[in-house]
CSV table of C-alpha atoms and ligand atoms in Angstrom, one decimal:
chain,number,residue,atom,x,y,z
S,1,MET,CA,0.0,-0.1,0.1
S,2,ALA,CA,1.6,3.5,-1.3
S,3,LYS,CA,2.4,5.3,2.4
S,4,GLN,CA,2.6,8.9,2.3
S,5,LEU,CA,4.4,11.9,4.5
S,6,LEU,CA,2.2,14.8,4.6
S,7,GLY,CA,3.8,18.2,6.0
S,8,PRO,CA,5.0,20.2,7.5
S,9,PHE,CA,1.9,21.8,9.7
S,10,ALA,CA,2.8,24.9,11.4
S,11,GLU,CA,0.3,23.2,14.4
S,12,MET,CA,-0.7,19.8,14.9
S,13,VAL,CA,-3.7,19.6,17.0
S,14,THR,CA,-3.9,15.8,17.3
S,15,MET,CA,-7.2,15.5,20.5
S,16,ASP,CA,-5.1,12.6,21.8
S,17,HIS,CA,-4.7,11.5,25.4
S,18,LEU,CA,-7.4,13.4,26.7
S,19,PRO,CA,-9.4,12.4,29.2
S,20,GLU,CA,-13.1,11.3,27.7
S,21,LYS,CA,-15.6,13.7,30.0
S,22,GLY,CA,-15.5,16.6,32.1
S,23,PRO,CA,-13.8,20.2,31.5
S,24,LEU,CA,-10.6,20.7,29.6
S,25,LEU,CA,-8.4,23.6,29.3
S,26,ASP,CA,-6.5,24.2,26.6
S,27,GLU,CA,-3.4,23.3,27.9
S,28,ARG,CA,-4.3,19.6,27.8
S,29,LEU,CA,-4.1,20.1,23.9
S,30,GLU,CA,-1.6,18.2,22.5
S,31,ILE,CA,-0.2,20.4,19.8
S,32,ILE,CA,2.9,19.0,17.4
S,33,ARG,CA,4.9,22.0,15.7
S,34,ASP,CA,6.4,21.5,12.1
S,35,GLY,CA,5.8,17.7,12.4
S,36,GLY,CA,3.7,15.7,9.8
S,37,VAL,CA,1.9,12.3,9.6
S,38,ILE,CA,2.4,9.2,7.5
S,39,ILE,CA,-0.8,7.9,5.6
S,40,GLU,CA,-0.9,4.6,4.6
S,41,GLY,CA,-4.0,3.6,2.5
S,42,ASP,CA,-7.4,5.2,4.6
S,43,ARG,CA,-5.0,5.2,7.8
S,44,ILE,CA,-2.7,7.3,9.6
S,45,LEU,CA,0.7,5.2,9.9
S,46,ASP,CA,2.6,7.9,11.8
S,47,VAL,CA,2.3,11.1,13.8
S,48,LEU,CA,5.6,12.6,13.9
S,49,ASP,CA,7.5,15.4,15.8
S,50,GLU,CA,10.0,17.8,14.0
S,51,GLU,CA,12.5,16.4,14.2
S,52,ARG,CA,11.3,13.0,13.2
S,53,PHE,CA,9.4,14.7,10.3
S,54,LYS,CA,12.8,15.9,8.9
S,55,GLN,CA,14.5,12.6,8.9
S,56,VAL,CA,11.2,10.9,7.5
S,57,LYS,CA,11.2,13.6,4.7
S,58,ALA,CA,14.9,13.0,3.7
S,59,LEU,CA,14.7,9.4,3.5
S,60,ALA,CA,11.4,10.4,1.0
S,61,GLU,CA,13.4,13.0,-1.0
S,62,MET,CA,16.0,9.6,-1.6
S,63,LYS,CA,15.5,8.4,-4.8
S,64,GLY,CA,13.9,5.2,-5.4
S,65,SER,CA,11.8,5.8,-2.1
S,66,PRO,CA,9.2,3.8,-1.2
S,67,LEU,CA,7.8,6.9,0.5
S,68,GLY,CA,6.0,9.8,-1.2
S,69,HIS,CA,6.1,13.5,-0.1
S,70,THR,CA,2.9,16.2,-0.2
S,71,PRO,CA,4.6,19.1,1.1
S,72,ILE,CA,2.5,21.7,2.9
S,73,ARG,CA,3.5,25.4,1.9
S,74,ARG,CA,1.4,27.4,3.2
S,75,LYS,CA,0.8,27.7,7.0
S,76,MET,CA,-1.6,25.6,8.2
S,77,VAL,CA,-3.1,23.9,11.5
S,78,LEU,CA,-4.0,20.3,11.4
S,79,LEU,CA,-6.9,18.8,12.9
S,80,PRO,CA,-9.1,15.5,13.0
S,81,GLY,CA,-11.7,15.2,10.5
S,82,LEU,CA,-15.2,16.6,12.2
S,83,ILE,CA,-18.0,14.8,13.6
S,84,ASP,CA,-21.4,15.8,12.9
S,85,CYS,CA,-22.9,13.3,15.5
S,86,HIS,CA,-26.5,14.8,14.8
S,87,THR,CA,-28.3,15.1,11.5
S,88,HIS,CA,-31.6,15.0,9.7
S,89,ILE,CA,-30.2,15.7,6.4
S,90,CYS,CA,-32.3,13.5,4.3
S,91,TYR,CA,-35.9,14.7,3.7
S,92,ALA,CA,-37.6,16.5,1.0
S,93,GLY,CA,-39.2,19.9,0.7
S,94,SER,CA,-38.1,23.4,2.3
S,95,ARG,CA,-40.2,25.0,5.7
S,96,ALA,CA,-39.2,28.0,4.9
S,97,LYS,CA,-42.7,29.7,4.9
S,98,GLU,CA,-42.5,28.4,8.1
S,99,TYR,CA,-39.6,29.8,9.4
S,100,SER,CA,-40.5,33.1,8.1
S,101,LYS,CA,-44.1,32.8,10.2
S,102,ARG,CA,-41.7,31.7,13.3
S,103,ILE,CA,-39.8,34.9,13.2
S,104,SER,CA,-43.1,36.9,12.5
S,105,GLY,CA,-43.5,35.4,16.3
S,106,GLU,CA,-45.4,31.6,15.9
S,107,SER,CA,-44.2,29.2,18.0
S,108,TYR,CA,-42.7,25.7,16.6
S,109,LEU,CA,-45.5,24.1,18.9
S,110,GLN,CA,-47.9,26.0,17.5
S,111,ILE,CA,-47.5,25.6,14.5
S,112,SER,CA,-47.3,21.9,15.0
S,113,GLU,CA,-50.2,21.7,16.2
S,114,ARG,CA,-51.3,22.9,13.2
S,115,GLY,CA,-50.5,20.5,11.3
S,116,GLY,CA,-46.7,22.4,10.3
S,117,GLY,CA,-43.8,21.2,11.8
S,118,ILE,CA,-42.4,18.0,11.9
S,119,MET,CA,-45.7,16.5,9.7
S,120,SER,CA,-45.0,19.0,7.0
S,121,THR,CA,-41.8,17.6,6.0
S,122,VAL,CA,-43.2,13.9,6.2
S,123,ARG,CA,-45.7,14.8,3.8
S,124,SER,CA,-43.2,16.0,1.2
S,125,THR,CA,-40.8,12.9,2.2
S,126,ARG,CA,-43.8,10.6,1.3
S,127,GLN,CA,-44.1,11.4,-1.8
S,128,ALA,CA,-40.7,11.8,-2.7
S,129,THR,CA,-38.6,9.0,-4.8
S,130,GLU,CA,-35.5,7.0,-3.1
S,131,GLU,CA,-33.5,8.3,-5.5
S,132,GLU,CA,-34.6,11.8,-5.0
S,133,LEU,CA,-34.4,11.5,-1.5
S,134,ALA,CA,-30.5,10.4,-2.1
S,135,SER,CA,-29.8,13.3,-4.4
S,136,THR,CA,-30.7,15.8,-2.0
S,137,LEU,CA,-29.1,14.3,1.1
S,138,ALA,CA,-25.9,13.6,-1.1
S,139,GLU,CA,-25.9,17.4,-2.1
S,140,ARG,CA,-26.5,18.1,1.7
S,141,ALA,CA,-23.8,15.3,2.5
S,142,PHE,CA,-20.9,17.1,0.3
S,143,GLU,CA,-21.7,20.4,1.3
S,144,HIS,CA,-20.8,19.0,5.3
S,145,LEU,CA,-17.9,17.5,3.4
S,146,LEU,CA,-16.9,21.2,2.4
S,147,ARG,CA,-17.4,22.3,5.8
S,148,GLY,CA,-14.7,19.3,7.2
S,149,VAL,CA,-17.1,17.1,8.6
S,150,THR,CA,-15.9,13.3,7.4
S,151,THR,CA,-18.5,11.5,9.2
S,152,CYS,CA,-22.2,12.4,9.9
S,153,GLU,CA,-25.1,10.9,11.5
S,154,VAL,CA,-28.1,11.1,9.7
S,155,LYS,CA,-31.7,10.1,11.0
S,156,SER,CA,-35.0,8.6,9.7
S,157,GLY,CA,-38.0,10.0,10.8
S,158,TYR,CA,-39.5,11.5,8.2
S,159,GLY,CA,-41.6,8.6,7.1
S,160,LEU,CA,-43.5,7.4,10.1
S,161,ASP,CA,-44.6,4.8,7.9
S,162,LEU,CA,-43.0,1.3,7.1
S,163,GLU,CA,-42.3,2.0,3.5
S,164,THR,CA,-40.9,5.6,3.6
S,165,GLU,CA,-38.7,5.1,6.9
S,166,ILE,CA,-37.4,2.1,5.0
S,167,LYS,CA,-37.4,4.4,2.0
S,168,MET,CA,-35.2,6.9,3.6
S,169,LEU,CA,-32.7,4.5,5.3
S,170,ARG,CA,-32.2,2.9,2.3
S,171,ALA,CA,-31.9,6.4,0.6
S,172,ILE,CA,-29.1,6.8,3.3
S,173,ARG,CA,-27.5,3.6,2.5
S,174,ARG,CA,-27.3,4.2,-1.1
S,175,VAL,CA,-25.3,8.0,-0.8
S,176,ASP,CA,-22.9,6.5,1.8
S,177,GLY,CA,-21.8,3.3,0.1
S,178,SER,CA,-22.0,4.3,-3.5
S,179,ILE,CA,-21.2,8.5,-4.2
S,180,ASP,CA,-17.8,9.6,-3.4
S,181,PRO,CA,-16.9,12.1,-2.3
S,182,MET,CA,-18.9,12.1,0.8
S,183,PRO,CA,-18.8,12.0,4.7
S,184,ARG,CA,-18.8,8.6,6.4
S,185,LEU,CA,-22.5,8.4,7.2
S,186,VAL,CA,-23.8,6.7,10.2
S,187,PRO,CA,-27.9,6.2,9.9
S,188,THR,CA,-30.2,6.0,12.9
S,189,CYS,CA,-33.9,4.7,13.0
S,190,LEU,CA,-35.9,7.9,14.4
S,191,ALA,CA,-39.2,6.9,13.4
S,192,ALA,CA,-40.3,7.5,16.8
S,193,HIS,CA,-40.2,10.7,15.9
S,194,VAL,CA,-44.2,12.1,16.4
S,195,ARG,CA,-47.3,10.0,15.8
S,196,PRO,CA,-48.4,10.1,13.0
S,197,PRO,CA,-52.0,10.6,12.4
S,198,GLU,CA,-53.0,6.8,10.9
S,199,PHE,CA,-52.6,6.1,14.3
S,200,ARG,CA,-54.9,6.4,17.5
S,201,THR,CA,-52.3,6.4,20.0
S,202,ASP,CA,-48.7,6.6,21.2
S,203,GLN,CA,-48.7,3.0,22.5
S,204,GLN,CA,-50.3,1.5,19.2
S,205,TYR,CA,-47.4,3.4,17.3
S,206,LEU,CA,-44.3,2.5,18.9
S,207,ASP,CA,-46.2,-1.3,18.8
S,208,PHE,CA,-46.3,-1.3,15.5
S,209,LEU,CA,-42.6,0.4,15.1
S,210,VAL,CA,-41.4,-2.7,17.2
S,211,SER,CA,-43.1,-5.6,15.7
S,212,LYS,CA,-43.1,-3.9,12.0
S,213,LEU,CA,-40.7,-1.9,11.2
S,214,LEU,CA,-37.5,-2.4,13.2
S,215,PRO,CA,-37.4,-6.5,12.4
S,216,PRO,CA,-36.4,-5.2,8.9
S,217,VAL,CA,-34.3,-2.6,9.7
S,218,LYS,CA,-32.4,-5.0,11.6
S,219,ARG,CA,-32.7,-7.9,8.7
S,220,GLU,CA,-31.4,-5.5,6.0
S,221,GLY,CA,-28.7,-4.4,8.1
S,222,LEU,CA,-30.6,-0.3,7.4
S,223,ALA,CA,-29.4,1.1,11.4
S,224,ASN,CA,-27.8,0.2,14.5
S,225,ARG,CA,-29.4,3.1,16.3
S,226,VAL,CA,-32.6,3.7,17.7
S,227,ASP,CA,-33.7,7.4,18.2
S,228,ILE,CA,-36.8,8.4,20.0
S,229,TYR,CA,-37.9,12.2,20.0
S,230,VAL,CA,-38.9,12.6,24.2
S,231,ASP,CA,-40.8,15.8,24.8
S,232,ARG,CA,-44.6,17.9,25.1
S,233,GLY,CA,-46.4,16.6,21.3
S,234,ALA,CA,-43.7,14.2,20.9
S,235,PHE,CA,-43.4,10.8,22.9
S,236,ALA,CA,-43.8,10.0,26.7
S,237,PRO,CA,-41.3,9.1,28.7
S,238,GLU,CA,-43.0,5.8,30.2
S,239,LEU,CA,-43.6,5.1,26.9
S,240,ALA,CA,-40.2,5.7,25.6
S,241,ASP,CA,-38.7,3.0,28.7
S,242,GLY,CA,-40.7,0.8,27.3
S,243,TYR,CA,-40.1,1.2,23.3
S,244,LEU,CA,-36.1,2.0,23.7
S,245,PHE,CA,-36.0,-1.7,26.1
S,246,GLN,CA,-37.4,-3.8,23.5
S,247,ALA,CA,-35.1,-1.8,20.7
S,248,LYS,CA,-32.2,-2.7,22.7
S,249,ASN,CA,-33.3,-6.1,23.2
S,250,MET,CA,-33.5,-6.6,19.5
S,251,GLY,CA,-29.6,-5.4,19.4
S,252,PHE,CA,-30.1,-1.6,18.8
S,253,THR,CA,-28.2,1.0,20.8
S,254,PRO,CA,-30.6,3.7,22.2
S,255,VAL,CA,-30.6,7.2,21.4
S,256,VAL,CA,-32.6,10.3,23.0
S,257,HIS,CA,-33.8,13.5,21.5
S,258,ALA,CA,-34.3,14.9,25.6
S,259,ASP,CA,-35.3,17.8,27.5
S,260,GLN,CA,-35.6,20.4,24.3
S,261,PHE,CA,-38.6,21.7,25.7
S,262,VAL,CA,-39.6,20.0,29.0
S,263,VAL,CA,-37.6,17.7,30.9
S,264,GLY,CA,-38.3,13.8,31.2
S,265,GLY,CA,-36.0,12.4,27.9
S,266,ALA,CA,-33.0,12.2,30.1
S,267,ALA,CA,-34.3,10.1,32.7
S,268,VAL,CA,-35.3,7.5,29.9
S,269,ALA,CA,-31.5,7.8,28.1
S,270,ALA,CA,-30.1,7.2,31.9
S,271,ARG,CA,-32.7,4.4,32.7
S,272,VAL,CA,-32.3,2.7,29.3
S,273,GLY,CA,-28.4,3.3,29.3
S,274,ALA,CA,-28.4,5.3,25.6
S,275,ILE,CA,-25.6,6.0,24.3
S,276,SER,CA,-26.6,9.6,23.4
S,277,ALA,CA,-28.6,12.2,25.3
S,278,ASP,CA,-29.0,14.7,22.7
S,279,HIS,CA,-30.1,18.5,23.1
S,280,LEU,CA,-30.6,18.9,26.7
S,281,GLU,CA,-31.7,23.0,26.7
S,282,ARG,CA,-34.1,22.2,29.8
S,283,SER,CA,-31.9,19.8,32.0
S,284,THR,CA,-30.7,20.6,35.7
S,285,GLU,CA,-28.1,19.2,37.6
S,286,ARG,CA,-30.3,16.1,38.6
S,287,GLU,CA,-29.8,15.0,35.1
S,288,PHE,CA,-26.9,15.8,34.5
S,289,LYS,CA,-25.9,13.3,37.4
S,290,TRP,CA,-27.9,10.8,36.2
S,291,LEU,CA,-26.6,10.8,32.8
S,292,ARG,CA,-23.1,10.9,34.1
S,293,ASP,CA,-23.8,7.8,36.1
S,294,LYS,CA,-24.5,6.0,33.4
S,295,GLY,CA,-21.8,7.2,30.9
S,296,VAL,CA,-24.7,8.5,28.5
S,297,VAL,CA,-22.6,11.2,26.3
S,298,ALA,CA,-24.5,14.5,26.2
S,299,VAL,CA,-25.3,16.1,22.7
S,300,ALA,CA,-25.7,19.9,22.4
S,301,LEU,CA,-27.3,21.5,19.9
S,302,PRO,CA,-26.6,24.7,19.2
S,303,GLY,CA,-27.9,25.0,15.5
S,304,SER,CA,-31.7,24.1,16.9
S,305,SER,CA,-31.3,26.9,19.5
S,306,LEU,CA,-30.0,29.3,17.0
S,307,GLY,CA,-33.2,28.4,14.3
S,308,LEU,CA,-35.5,28.8,17.6
S,309,GLY,CA,-34.1,31.8,18.6
S,310,ASP,CA,-33.9,29.6,21.7
S,311,PRO,CA,-31.3,30.1,24.8
S,312,PHE,CA,-28.5,27.5,24.0
S,313,ALA,CA,-28.2,24.2,26.3
S,314,PRO,CA,-26.0,24.9,29.6
S,315,ALA,CA,-23.1,23.3,28.1
S,316,ARG,CA,-21.0,24.8,30.9
S,317,HIS,CA,-22.4,23.1,33.3
S,318,MET,CA,-22.9,20.1,31.5
S,319,LEU,CA,-19.0,19.7,31.3
S,320,ASP,CA,-18.6,20.8,34.9
S,321,ALA,CA,-21.0,18.1,35.9
S,322,GLY,CA,-18.4,15.8,34.5
S,323,LEU,CA,-20.2,14.7,31.9
S,324,CYS,CA,-18.7,14.1,27.9
S,325,VAL,CA,-20.1,16.7,26.0
S,326,ALA,CA,-20.3,16.0,21.9
S,327,ILE,CA,-21.4,19.6,19.7
S,328,ALA,CA,-23.5,18.4,16.3
S,329,SER,CA,-25.6,20.6,14.0
S,330,ASP,CA,-29.0,18.7,14.3
S,331,TRP,CA,-29.4,20.2,10.3
S,332,ASN,CA,-33.1,19.7,9.7
S,333,PRO,CA,-35.6,21.5,7.6
S,334,GLY,CA,-37.4,22.6,10.5
S,335,THR,CA,-35.7,23.9,13.8
S,336,ALA,CA,-31.9,23.9,12.7
S,337,PRO,CA,-31.7,24.8,8.7
S,338,MET,CA,-28.1,26.2,9.1
S,339,GLY,CA,-26.0,23.1,9.1
S,340,GLY,CA,-23.0,25.2,10.1
S,341,LEU,CA,-21.3,22.9,12.5
S,342,LEU,CA,-18.1,25.0,12.9
S,343,THR,CA,-20.2,28.5,13.5
S,344,GLN,CA,-22.7,27.0,15.7
S,345,ALA,CA,-19.5,25.4,17.7
S,346,SER,CA,-18.0,28.7,17.7
S,347,LEU,CA,-21.2,30.8,19.0
S,348,LEU,CA,-22.1,28.1,21.4
S,349,SER,CA,-18.6,28.3,23.2
S,350,ALA,CA,-18.5,32.1,23.1
S,351,ASN,CA,-22.4,32.0,24.9
S,352,GLN,CA,-21.1,29.4,27.1
S,353,ARG,CA,-17.7,29.8,27.9
S,354,LEU,CA,-16.2,26.2,26.5
S,355,THR,CA,-12.3,26.2,25.8
S,356,ALA,CA,-11.3,25.7,22.6
S,357,ALA,CA,-10.4,21.8,24.0
S,358,GLU,CA,-13.8,21.2,24.9
S,359,THR,CA,-15.3,23.0,21.8
S,360,PHE,CA,-13.0,21.1,19.4
S,361,ALA,CA,-13.1,17.7,21.5
S,362,GLY,CA,-17.0,18.1,21.0
S,363,LEU,CA,-16.6,18.3,17.5
S,364,THR,CA,-14.0,15.6,17.0
S,365,ILE,CA,-13.2,12.5,19.6
S,366,ARG,CA,-16.2,13.5,21.8
S,367,ALA,CA,-18.2,13.3,18.9
S,368,ALA,CA,-16.8,10.0,18.0
S,369,ARG,CA,-18.0,8.5,21.8
S,370,ALA,CA,-21.6,9.5,20.8
S,371,LEU,CA,-21.7,7.5,18.0
S,372,GLY,CA,-19.7,3.9,19.9
S,373,LEU,CA,-16.8,5.0,16.9
S,374,GLU,CA,-12.9,4.3,18.4
S,375,ASP,CA,-11.2,4.5,15.0
S,376,ARG,CA,-11.6,8.6,14.6
S,377,GLY,CA,-11.5,11.8,16.1
S,378,ALA,CA,-7.8,12.2,16.7
S,379,ILE,CA,-4.9,12.3,15.2
S,380,MET,CA,-2.8,8.7,16.0
S,381,THR,CA,-1.3,5.6,14.8
S,382,ASP,CA,-4.2,3.7,13.1
S,383,HIS,CA,-7.4,6.1,13.0
S,384,LEU,CA,-9.1,6.7,9.7
S,385,ALA,CA,-6.5,9.4,7.9
S,386,ASP,CA,-10.0,11.9,8.3
S,387,LEU,CA,-7.9,15.2,8.3
S,388,ILE,CA,-8.6,18.8,8.0
S,389,GLY,CA,-6.3,22.0,7.5
S,390,PHE,CA,-6.9,25.4,8.0
S,391,ASN,CA,-4.7,28.1,6.6
S,392,CYS,CA,-3.4,30.1,10.1
S,393,ASP,CA,-1.0,29.4,12.3
S,394,SER,CA,-2.3,28.7,15.7
S,395,TYR,CA,-5.6,26.8,16.5
S,396,GLU,CA,-7.5,29.8,18.2
S,397,GLU,CA,-7.5,31.4,15.0
S,398,ILE,CA,-10.3,29.2,14.1
S,399,LEU,CA,-12.9,29.8,16.5
S,400,TYR,CA,-12.1,33.3,16.8
S,401,ARG,CA,-13.0,33.4,13.2
S,402,GLN,CA,-16.6,32.0,14.3
S,403,GLY,CA,-17.0,29.5,11.6
S,404,ALA,CA,-15.9,32.2,8.5
S,405,LEU,CA,-12.8,30.1,8.2
S,406,SER,CA,-13.3,27.0,6.2
S,407,PRO,CA,-10.9,24.2,6.0
S,408,SER,CA,-8.4,24.4,2.6
S,409,LEU,CA,-7.4,20.9,3.1
S,410,ILE,CA,-9.8,18.1,3.5
S,411,ILE,CA,-8.7,14.3,3.0
S,412,LYS,CA,-10.7,11.3,3.7
S,413,GLY,CA,-9.3,8.1,4.1
S,414,GLY,CA,-6.0,9.3,2.9
S,415,LYS,CA,-7.5,10.5,-0.5
S,416,ARG,CA,-7.9,15.0,-0.6
S,417,ILE,CA,-11.4,16.1,-1.6
S,418,MET,CA,-11.5,18.7,-4.2
S,419,ARG,CA,-13.9,20.8,-3.9
S,420,ALA,CA,-15.8,21.2,-6.7
S,421,PRO,CA,-17.5,17.0,-7.5
S,422,GLY,CA,-17.3,15.7,-10.6
S,423,PRO,CA,-14.1,14.4,-13.3
S,424,THR,CA,-12.3,17.7,-13.5
S,425,GLY,CA,-11.3,18.3,-9.4
S,426,GLY,CA,-11.2,21.1,-8.3
F,1,NIG,O1,-33.8,17.6,16.6
F,1,NIG,N1,-36.9,17.9,18.0
F,1,NIG,C1,-37.4,17.1,17.4
F,1,NIG,N2,-36.7,16.8,16.2
F,1,NIG,C2,-35.9,17.6,15.3
F,1,NIG,C3,-36.5,18.8,14.7
F,1,NIG,C4,-37.7,18.1,13.5
F,1,NIG,C5,-37.7,19.0,12.4
F,1,NIG,O2,-38.5,20.2,13.2
F,1,NIG,O3,-38.3,18.8,11.2
F,1,NIG,C6,-35.0,18.6,16.4
F,1,NIG,O4,-34.6,19.2,16.7
F,2,FE,FE1,-33.0,16.2,16.2
């Protein structure tokens, strides 16, 4: 397999050797100056400090060397590729009109009660073909890749019937497996988003999901994760417990949309031992303790707070309470239409006083934990060679620009991503 030396970088922020949870001072960051990485195939073979980089570079420059060298000529800061551990980017239709109503004063819940909100996207998504869903998903996922997101979770949840939920999950699989370049996609079944009008009670709908939808999802290997939206206007905590315990018994990993408008979901996540509890805008010390004791990752979603004009999740308290905090975009057609993960994380960090170390950990190594993935999120030997480089000379510049500085180098699985897709490259 071809080996490639890449560097020197002004800084490599490895995200290696960090505690899994709790507060992080910037001094904890491992920063390697003027070093580089050796990539073999899709993996990182070695991470080199300045001295070793110079030695290996000299070897690479010898005639007949099996090692290639890609020199980095401008000052560049290298980070692991970003991991967006919570999105809803597989959907059809737009809710721009609804957004206009919201900024004119109507609330998200009022709009939902009138049949808008999630149900409006459900109607469009039911009408779309699998090909149409795959094609708009691919556009959004590629946009995300250009922003530095090399792994992206994607939920179903706009079908709410057997056929459309399966169609969404198949569209996600199709984009993940066959279209390149794309971020690596991680599918999650969120059929328990809200109850569709075809069912009289929430319990009947959840029973239907357990008996009719989850078995084929498992059989076809369409998702290993099952999410439920626990909230006012969605599912009650007691029903969510039963649903997630059954999903867990079938071999799925539980995830919860928790405490966005009223508390209740974080308690479910702790009781069932979910891998993550996401949102947590309304959670308090009590919920944080439950999550910490059960090792549940807390996922802050600043994009939906920005979309709704609501306060951010109390990420500072979550870290101080000892939680592992990840930061994701929640990119969806309703509450979080922006998708700009780095902008959102920068604004969250300014508002909540998160250190750069906490913020970058939430976007990389701690986000990998939220997805149960151990082969990415840090620049270290054997990790996937998913790397992003910013044209600046120190990592502090990145959050300082609040998302306006995009990565100019994006490497996924050892391959450099060009900005324009298609045969001519960028
Ligand atoms: O995470 N809160 C529930 N679900 C999504 C919003 C989905 C939508 O409005 O379409 C969320 O914010
Ligand atoms: Fe969400």
